[in-house]
PDB file of C-alpha atoms in Angstrom:
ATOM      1  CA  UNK A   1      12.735 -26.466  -1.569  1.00  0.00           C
ATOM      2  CA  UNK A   2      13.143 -22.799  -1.446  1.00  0.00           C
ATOM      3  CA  UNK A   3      16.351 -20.936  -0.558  1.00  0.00           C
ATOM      4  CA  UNK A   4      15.729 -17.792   0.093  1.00  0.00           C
ATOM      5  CA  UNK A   5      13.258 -15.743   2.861  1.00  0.00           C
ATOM      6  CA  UNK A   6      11.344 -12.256   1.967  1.00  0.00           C
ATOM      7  CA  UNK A   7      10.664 -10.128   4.562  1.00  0.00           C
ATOM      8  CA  UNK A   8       7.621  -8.769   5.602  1.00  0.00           C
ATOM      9  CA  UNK A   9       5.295 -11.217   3.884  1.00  0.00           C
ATOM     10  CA  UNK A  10       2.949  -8.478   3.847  1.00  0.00           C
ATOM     11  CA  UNK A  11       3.525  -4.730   2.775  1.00  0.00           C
ATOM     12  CA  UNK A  12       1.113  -2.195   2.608  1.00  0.00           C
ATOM     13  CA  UNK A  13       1.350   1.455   2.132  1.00  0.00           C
ATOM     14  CA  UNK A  14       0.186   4.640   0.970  1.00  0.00           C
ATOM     15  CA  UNK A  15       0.714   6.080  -2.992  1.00  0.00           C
ATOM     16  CA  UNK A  16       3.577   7.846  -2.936  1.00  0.00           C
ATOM     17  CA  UNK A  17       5.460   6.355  -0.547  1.00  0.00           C
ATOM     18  CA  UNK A  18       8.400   3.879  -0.545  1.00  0.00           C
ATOM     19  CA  UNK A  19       8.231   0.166  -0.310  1.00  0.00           C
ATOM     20  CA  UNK A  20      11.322  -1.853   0.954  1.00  0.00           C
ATOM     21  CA  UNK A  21      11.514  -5.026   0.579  1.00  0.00           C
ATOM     22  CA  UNK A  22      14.185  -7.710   1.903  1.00  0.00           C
ATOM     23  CA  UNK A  23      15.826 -10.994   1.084  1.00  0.00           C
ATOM     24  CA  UNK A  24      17.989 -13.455   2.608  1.00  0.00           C
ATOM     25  CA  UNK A  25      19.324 -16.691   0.897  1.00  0.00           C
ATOM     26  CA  UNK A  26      21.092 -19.657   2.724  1.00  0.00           C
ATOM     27  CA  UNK A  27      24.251 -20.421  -0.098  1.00  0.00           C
ATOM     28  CA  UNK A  28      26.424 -18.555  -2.171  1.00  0.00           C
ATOM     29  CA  UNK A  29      25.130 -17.180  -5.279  1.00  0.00           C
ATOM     30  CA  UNK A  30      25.920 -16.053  -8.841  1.00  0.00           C
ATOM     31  CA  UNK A  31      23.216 -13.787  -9.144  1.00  0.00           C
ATOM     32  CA  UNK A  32      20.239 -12.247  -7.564  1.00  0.00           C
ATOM     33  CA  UNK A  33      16.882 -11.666  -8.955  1.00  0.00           C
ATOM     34  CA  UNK A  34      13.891 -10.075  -8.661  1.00  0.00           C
ATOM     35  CA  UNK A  35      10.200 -10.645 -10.260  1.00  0.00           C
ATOM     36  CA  UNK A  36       6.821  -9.052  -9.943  1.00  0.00           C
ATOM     37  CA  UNK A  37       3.705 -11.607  -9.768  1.00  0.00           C
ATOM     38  CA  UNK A  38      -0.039  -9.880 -10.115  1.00  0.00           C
ATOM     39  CA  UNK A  39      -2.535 -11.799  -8.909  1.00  0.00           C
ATOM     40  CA  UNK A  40      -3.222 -14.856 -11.198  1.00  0.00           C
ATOM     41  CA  UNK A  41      -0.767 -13.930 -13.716  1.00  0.00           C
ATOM     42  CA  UNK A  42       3.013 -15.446 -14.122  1.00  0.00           C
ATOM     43  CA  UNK A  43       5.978 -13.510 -12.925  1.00  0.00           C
ATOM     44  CA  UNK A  44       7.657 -11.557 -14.297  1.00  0.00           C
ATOM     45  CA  UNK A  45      11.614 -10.339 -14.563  1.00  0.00           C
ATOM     46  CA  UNK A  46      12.286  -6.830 -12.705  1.00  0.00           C
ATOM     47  CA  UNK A  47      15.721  -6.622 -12.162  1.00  0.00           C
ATOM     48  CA  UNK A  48      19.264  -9.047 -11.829  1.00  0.00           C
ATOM     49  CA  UNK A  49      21.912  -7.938  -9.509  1.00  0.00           C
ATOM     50  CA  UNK A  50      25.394  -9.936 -10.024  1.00  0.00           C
ATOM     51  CA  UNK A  51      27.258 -11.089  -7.115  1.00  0.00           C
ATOM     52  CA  UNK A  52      30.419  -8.551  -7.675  1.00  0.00           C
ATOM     53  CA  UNK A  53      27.427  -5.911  -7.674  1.00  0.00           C
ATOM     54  CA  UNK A  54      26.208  -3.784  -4.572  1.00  0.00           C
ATOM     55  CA  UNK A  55      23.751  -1.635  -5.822  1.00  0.00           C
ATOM     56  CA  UNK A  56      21.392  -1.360  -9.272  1.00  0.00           C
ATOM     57  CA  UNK A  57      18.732   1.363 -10.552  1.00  0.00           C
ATOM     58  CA  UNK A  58      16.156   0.417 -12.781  1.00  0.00           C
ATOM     59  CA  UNK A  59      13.349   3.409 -13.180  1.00  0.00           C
ATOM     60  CA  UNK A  60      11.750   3.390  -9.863  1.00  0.00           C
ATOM     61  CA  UNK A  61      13.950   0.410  -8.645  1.00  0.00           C
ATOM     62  CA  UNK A  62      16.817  -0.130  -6.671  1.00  0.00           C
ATOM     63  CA  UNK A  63      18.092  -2.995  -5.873  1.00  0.00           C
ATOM     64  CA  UNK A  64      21.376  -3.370  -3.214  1.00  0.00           C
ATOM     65  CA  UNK A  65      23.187  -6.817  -2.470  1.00  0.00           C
ATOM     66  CA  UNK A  66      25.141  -7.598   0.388  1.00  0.00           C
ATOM     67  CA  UNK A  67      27.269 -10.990  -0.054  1.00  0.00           C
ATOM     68  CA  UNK A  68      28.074 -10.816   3.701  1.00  0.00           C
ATOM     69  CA  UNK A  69      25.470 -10.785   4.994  1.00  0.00           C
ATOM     70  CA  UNK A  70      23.618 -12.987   1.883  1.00  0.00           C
ATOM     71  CA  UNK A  71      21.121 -10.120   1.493  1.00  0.00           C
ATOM     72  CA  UNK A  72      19.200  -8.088  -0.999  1.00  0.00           C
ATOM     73  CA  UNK A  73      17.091  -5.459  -0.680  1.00  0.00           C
ATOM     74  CA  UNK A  74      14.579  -3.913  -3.184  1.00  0.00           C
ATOM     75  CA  UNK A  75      13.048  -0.338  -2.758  1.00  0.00           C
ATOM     76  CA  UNK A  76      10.460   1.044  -4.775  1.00  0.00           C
ATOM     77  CA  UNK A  77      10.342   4.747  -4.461  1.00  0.00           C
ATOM     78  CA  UNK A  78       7.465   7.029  -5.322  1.00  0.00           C
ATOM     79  CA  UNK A  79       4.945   3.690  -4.943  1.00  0.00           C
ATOM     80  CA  UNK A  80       1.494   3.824  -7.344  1.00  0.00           C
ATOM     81  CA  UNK A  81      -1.645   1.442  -7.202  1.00  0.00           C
ATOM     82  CA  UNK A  82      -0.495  -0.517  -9.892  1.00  0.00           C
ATOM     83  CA  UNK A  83       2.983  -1.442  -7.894  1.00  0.00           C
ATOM     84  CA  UNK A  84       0.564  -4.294  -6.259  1.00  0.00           C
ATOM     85  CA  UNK A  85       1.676  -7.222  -6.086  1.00  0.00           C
ATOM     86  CA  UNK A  86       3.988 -10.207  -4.742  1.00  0.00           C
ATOM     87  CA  UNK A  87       7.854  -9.587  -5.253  1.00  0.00           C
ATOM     88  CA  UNK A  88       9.950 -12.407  -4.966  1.00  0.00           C
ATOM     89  CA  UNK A  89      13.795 -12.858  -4.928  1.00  0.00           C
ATOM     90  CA  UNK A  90      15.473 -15.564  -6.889  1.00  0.00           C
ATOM     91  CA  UNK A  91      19.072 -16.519  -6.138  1.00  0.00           C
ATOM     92  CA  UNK A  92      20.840 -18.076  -8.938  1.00  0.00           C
ATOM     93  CA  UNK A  93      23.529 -20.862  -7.608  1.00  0.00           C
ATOM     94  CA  UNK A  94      26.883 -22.556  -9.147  1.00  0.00           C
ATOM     95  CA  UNK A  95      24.726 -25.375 -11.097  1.00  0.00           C
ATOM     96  CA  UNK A  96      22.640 -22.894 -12.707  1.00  0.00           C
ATOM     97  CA  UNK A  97      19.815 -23.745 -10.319  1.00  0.00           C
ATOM     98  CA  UNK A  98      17.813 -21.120  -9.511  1.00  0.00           C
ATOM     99  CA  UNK A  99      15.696 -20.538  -6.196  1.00  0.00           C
ATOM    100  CA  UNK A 100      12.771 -18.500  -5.212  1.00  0.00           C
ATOM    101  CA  UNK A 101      11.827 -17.392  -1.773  1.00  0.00           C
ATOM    102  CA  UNK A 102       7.979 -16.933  -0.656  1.00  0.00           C
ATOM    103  CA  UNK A 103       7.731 -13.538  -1.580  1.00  0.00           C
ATOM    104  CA  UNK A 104       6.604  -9.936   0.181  1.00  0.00           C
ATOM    105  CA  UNK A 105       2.709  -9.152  -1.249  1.00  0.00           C
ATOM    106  CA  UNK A 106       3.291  -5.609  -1.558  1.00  0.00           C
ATOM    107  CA  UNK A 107      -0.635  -3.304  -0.842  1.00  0.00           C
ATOM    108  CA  UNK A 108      -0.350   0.177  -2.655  1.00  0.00           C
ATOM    109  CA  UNK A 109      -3.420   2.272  -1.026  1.00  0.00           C
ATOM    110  CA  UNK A 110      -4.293   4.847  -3.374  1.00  0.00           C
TER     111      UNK A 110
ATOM    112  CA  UNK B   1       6.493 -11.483 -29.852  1.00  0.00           C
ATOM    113  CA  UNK B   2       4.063 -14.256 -28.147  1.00  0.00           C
ATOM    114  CA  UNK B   3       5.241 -14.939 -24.518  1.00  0.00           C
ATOM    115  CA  UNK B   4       5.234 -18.430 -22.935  1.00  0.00           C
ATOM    116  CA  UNK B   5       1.822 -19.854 -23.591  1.00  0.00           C
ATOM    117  CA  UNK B   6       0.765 -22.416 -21.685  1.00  0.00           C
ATOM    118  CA  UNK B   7      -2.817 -24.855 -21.577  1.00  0.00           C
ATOM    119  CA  UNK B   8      -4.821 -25.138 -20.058  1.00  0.00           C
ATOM    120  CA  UNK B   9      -5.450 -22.449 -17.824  1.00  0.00           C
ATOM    121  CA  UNK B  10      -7.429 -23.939 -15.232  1.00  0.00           C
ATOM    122  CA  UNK B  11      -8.345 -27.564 -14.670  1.00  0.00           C
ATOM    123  CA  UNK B  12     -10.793 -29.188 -12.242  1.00  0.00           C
ATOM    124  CA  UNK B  13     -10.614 -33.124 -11.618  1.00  0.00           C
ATOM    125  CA  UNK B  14     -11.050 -35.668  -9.296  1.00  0.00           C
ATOM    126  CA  UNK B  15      -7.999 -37.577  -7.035  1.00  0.00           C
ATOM    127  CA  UNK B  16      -6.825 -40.554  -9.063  1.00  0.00           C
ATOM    128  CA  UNK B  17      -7.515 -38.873 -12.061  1.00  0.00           C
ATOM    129  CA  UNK B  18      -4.696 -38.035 -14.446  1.00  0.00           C
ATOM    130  CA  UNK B  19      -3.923 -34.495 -15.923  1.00  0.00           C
ATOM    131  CA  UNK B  20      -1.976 -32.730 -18.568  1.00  0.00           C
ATOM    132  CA  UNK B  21      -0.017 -29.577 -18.790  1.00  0.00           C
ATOM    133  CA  UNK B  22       1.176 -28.247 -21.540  1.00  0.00           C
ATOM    134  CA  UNK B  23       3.746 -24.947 -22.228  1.00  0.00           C
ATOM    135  CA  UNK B  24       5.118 -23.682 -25.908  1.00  0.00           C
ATOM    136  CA  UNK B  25       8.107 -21.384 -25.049  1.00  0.00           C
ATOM    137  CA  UNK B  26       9.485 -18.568 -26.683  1.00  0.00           C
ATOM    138  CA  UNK B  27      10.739 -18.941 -29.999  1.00  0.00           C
ATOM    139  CA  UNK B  28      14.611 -19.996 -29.690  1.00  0.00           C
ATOM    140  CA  UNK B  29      14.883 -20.410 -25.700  1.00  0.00           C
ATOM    141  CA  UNK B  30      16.452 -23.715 -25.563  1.00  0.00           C
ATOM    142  CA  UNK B  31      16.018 -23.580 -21.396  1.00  0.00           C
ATOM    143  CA  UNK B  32      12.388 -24.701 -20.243  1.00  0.00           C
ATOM    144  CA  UNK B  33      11.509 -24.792 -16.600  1.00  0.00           C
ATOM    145  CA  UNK B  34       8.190 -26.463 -14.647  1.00  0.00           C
ATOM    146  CA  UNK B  35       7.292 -24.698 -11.691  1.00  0.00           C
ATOM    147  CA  UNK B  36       4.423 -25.504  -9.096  1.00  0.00           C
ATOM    148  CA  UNK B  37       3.359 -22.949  -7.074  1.00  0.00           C
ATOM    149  CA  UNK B  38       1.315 -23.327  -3.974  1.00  0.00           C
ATOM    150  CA  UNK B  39      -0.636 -20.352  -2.555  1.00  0.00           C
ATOM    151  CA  UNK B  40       1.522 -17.856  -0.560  1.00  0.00           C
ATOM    152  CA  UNK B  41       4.723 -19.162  -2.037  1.00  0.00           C
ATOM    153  CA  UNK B  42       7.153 -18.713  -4.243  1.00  0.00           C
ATOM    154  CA  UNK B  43       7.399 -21.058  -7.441  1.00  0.00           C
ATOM    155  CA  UNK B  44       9.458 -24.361  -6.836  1.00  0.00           C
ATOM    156  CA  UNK B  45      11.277 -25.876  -9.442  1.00  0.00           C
ATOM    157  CA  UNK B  46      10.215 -29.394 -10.967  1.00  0.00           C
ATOM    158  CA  UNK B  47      12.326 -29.948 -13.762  1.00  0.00           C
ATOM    159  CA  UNK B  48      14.917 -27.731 -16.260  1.00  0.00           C
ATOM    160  CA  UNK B  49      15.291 -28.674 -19.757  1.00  0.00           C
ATOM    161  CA  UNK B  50      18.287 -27.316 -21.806  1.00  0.00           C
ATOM    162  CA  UNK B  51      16.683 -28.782 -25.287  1.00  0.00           C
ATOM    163  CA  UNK B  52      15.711 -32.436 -25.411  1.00  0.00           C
ATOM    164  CA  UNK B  53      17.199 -33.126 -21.927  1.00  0.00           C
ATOM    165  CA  UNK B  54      16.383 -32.718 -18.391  1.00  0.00           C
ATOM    166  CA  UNK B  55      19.214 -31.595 -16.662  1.00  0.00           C
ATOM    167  CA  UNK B  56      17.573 -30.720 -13.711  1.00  0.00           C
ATOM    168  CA  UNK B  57      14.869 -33.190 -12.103  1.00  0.00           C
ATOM    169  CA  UNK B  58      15.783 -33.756  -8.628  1.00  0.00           C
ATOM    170  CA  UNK B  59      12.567 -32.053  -7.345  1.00  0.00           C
ATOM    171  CA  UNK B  60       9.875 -33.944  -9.233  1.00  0.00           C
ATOM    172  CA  UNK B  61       7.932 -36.632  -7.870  1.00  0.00           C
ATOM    173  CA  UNK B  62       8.378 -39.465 -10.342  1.00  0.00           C
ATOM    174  CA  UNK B  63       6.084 -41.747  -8.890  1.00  0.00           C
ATOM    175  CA  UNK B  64       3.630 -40.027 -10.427  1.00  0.00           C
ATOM    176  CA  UNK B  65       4.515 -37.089 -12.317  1.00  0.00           C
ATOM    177  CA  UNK B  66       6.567 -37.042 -15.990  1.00  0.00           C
ATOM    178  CA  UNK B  67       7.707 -34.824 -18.131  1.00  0.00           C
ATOM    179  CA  UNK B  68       8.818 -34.922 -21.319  1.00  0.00           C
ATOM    180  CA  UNK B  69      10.027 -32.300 -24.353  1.00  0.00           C
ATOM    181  CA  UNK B  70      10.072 -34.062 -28.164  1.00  0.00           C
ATOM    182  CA  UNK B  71      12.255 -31.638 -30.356  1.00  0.00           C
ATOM    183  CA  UNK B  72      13.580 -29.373 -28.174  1.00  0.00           C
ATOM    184  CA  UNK B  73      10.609 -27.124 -27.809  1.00  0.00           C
ATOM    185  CA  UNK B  74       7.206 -27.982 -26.372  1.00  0.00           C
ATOM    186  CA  UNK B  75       6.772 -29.693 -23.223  1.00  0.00           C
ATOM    187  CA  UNK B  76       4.265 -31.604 -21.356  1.00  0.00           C
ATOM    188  CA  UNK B  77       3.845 -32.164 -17.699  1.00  0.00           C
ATOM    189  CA  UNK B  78       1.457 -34.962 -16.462  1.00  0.00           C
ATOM    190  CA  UNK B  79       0.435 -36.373 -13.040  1.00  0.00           C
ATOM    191  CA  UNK B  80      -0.702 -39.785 -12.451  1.00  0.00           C
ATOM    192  CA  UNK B  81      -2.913 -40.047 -10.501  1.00  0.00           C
ATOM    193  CA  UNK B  82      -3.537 -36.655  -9.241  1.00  0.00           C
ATOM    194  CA  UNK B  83      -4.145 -36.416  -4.987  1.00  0.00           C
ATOM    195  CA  UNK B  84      -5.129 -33.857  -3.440  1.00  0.00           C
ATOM    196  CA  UNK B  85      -2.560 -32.292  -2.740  1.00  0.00           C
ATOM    197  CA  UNK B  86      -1.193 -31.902  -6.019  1.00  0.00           C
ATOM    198  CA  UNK B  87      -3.593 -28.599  -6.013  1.00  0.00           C
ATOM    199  CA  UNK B  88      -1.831 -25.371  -7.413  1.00  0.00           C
ATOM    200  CA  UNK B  89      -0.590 -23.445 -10.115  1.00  0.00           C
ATOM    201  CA  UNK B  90       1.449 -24.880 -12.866  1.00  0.00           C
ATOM    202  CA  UNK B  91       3.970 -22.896 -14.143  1.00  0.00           C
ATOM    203  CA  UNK B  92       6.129 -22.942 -17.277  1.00  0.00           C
ATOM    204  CA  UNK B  93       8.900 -20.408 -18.375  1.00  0.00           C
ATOM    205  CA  UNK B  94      11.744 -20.555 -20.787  1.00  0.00           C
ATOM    206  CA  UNK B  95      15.054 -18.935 -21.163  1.00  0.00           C
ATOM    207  CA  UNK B  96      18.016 -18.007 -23.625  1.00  0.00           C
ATOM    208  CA  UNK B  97      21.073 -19.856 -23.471  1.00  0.00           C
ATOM    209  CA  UNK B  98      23.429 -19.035 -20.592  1.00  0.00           C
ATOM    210  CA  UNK B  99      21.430 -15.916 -19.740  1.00  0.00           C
ATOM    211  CA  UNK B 100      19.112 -16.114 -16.452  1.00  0.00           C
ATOM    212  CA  UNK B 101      15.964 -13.870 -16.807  1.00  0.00           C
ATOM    213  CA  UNK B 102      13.212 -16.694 -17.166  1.00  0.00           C
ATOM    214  CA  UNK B 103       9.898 -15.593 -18.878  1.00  0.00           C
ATOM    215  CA  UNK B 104       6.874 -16.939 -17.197  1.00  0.00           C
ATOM    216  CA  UNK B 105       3.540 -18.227 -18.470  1.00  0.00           C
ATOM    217  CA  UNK B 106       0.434 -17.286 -17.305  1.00  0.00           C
ATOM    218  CA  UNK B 107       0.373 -20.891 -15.716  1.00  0.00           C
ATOM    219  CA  UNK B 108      -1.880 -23.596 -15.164  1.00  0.00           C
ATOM    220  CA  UNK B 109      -4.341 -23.709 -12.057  1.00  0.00           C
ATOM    221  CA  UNK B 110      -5.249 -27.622 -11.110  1.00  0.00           C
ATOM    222  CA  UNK B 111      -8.129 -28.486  -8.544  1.00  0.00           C
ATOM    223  CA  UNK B 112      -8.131 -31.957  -7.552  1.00  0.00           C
ATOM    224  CA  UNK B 113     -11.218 -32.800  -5.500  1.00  0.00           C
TER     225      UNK B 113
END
């Protein structure tokens, strides 16, 4: 079964602008990740945020994690065609188990 | 460095049919994780390996599917029979010890008509 919840489940937007995407998960968690799928590929590892973490760059990415609220958020600033594609957070729990929500499919317009 | 490879990449049979997956990790990940993947979701987890053993399998169906990793490093998945429903992608990634970023296959896409 899947733990966590992206929202929208559908993104689309112009090149250039920002993409924001959110998660929510149901249990406490180690860490929080987050992969890029393109269409008929595997996925593949963007980012891991660490549950004594609130906020992470990578490049274009930033990730923030809210424990609270059992939230993450991923922007993507400056967005390009080739940012298409489904993003989906993983929470990683005490066992090791890790979790994947149905994922945001993210439309870059150029 | 070769990613996860995994074979076939598509498959086509009939219900009641068995079928075959297999996955060759990257060299010296000792963690190996099944996925399936239905369309619109997120991957769902099957079974975890940590070398020879499966310390993770509360998700699989055993009635009909089986898994299984000789030595520690390849690993085949197999359904019988295949139904229906059982159509979707197949996925395989592997891990380092103690670290979480999983690398992904390319995965395996079963139609069962």
């Amino acid at each position: 079964s899947q733990q966590g919840e992206e929202d929208p489940q559908a993104l689309s937007i112009q090149e250039g602008e920002n993409a924001t995407m959110n998660c929510s998960y149901k249990t406490s968690i180690n860490n929080l990740q987050w992969y890029r799928q393109n269409s008929g590929r595997g996925l593949v590892h963007l980012i891991l945020i660490r549950s004594n973490e609130r906020e992470k760059h990578s490049g274009r990415l930033r990730v923030t994690l809210d424990t609270s609220k059992k939230s993450s958020s991923l922007l993507i600033t400056a967005s390009r065609a080739a940012d298409t594609a489904s993003y989906f957070c993983a929470g990683t729990y005490n066992n090791n188990d890790m979790r994947f929500g149905a994922g945001t499919r993210l439309t870059v317009k150029p | 460095e070769a990613g996860v490879v995994q074979s076939p990449r598509y498959k086509i049979i009939e219900k009641k049919q068995p079928v075959a997956f297999w996955c060759n990790p990257i060299s010296g990940h000792n963690t190996l994780y099944w996925y399936l993947q239905n369309l619109g979701q997120g991957p769902e987890l099957l079974i975890r390996y940590e070398n020879e053993e499966a310390v993770d399998d509360s998700q699989l169906p055993k009635d009909r599917f089986s898994a299984e990793r000789l030595k520690g490093v390849d690993s085949t998945l197999k359904i019988q029979p295949a139904e229906l429903g059982d159509s979707a992608v197949y996925l395989c990634a592997s891990s380092l010890p103690n670290y979480n970023e999983q690398f992904f296959g390319p995965g395996t896409r079963l139609t069962v008509l």
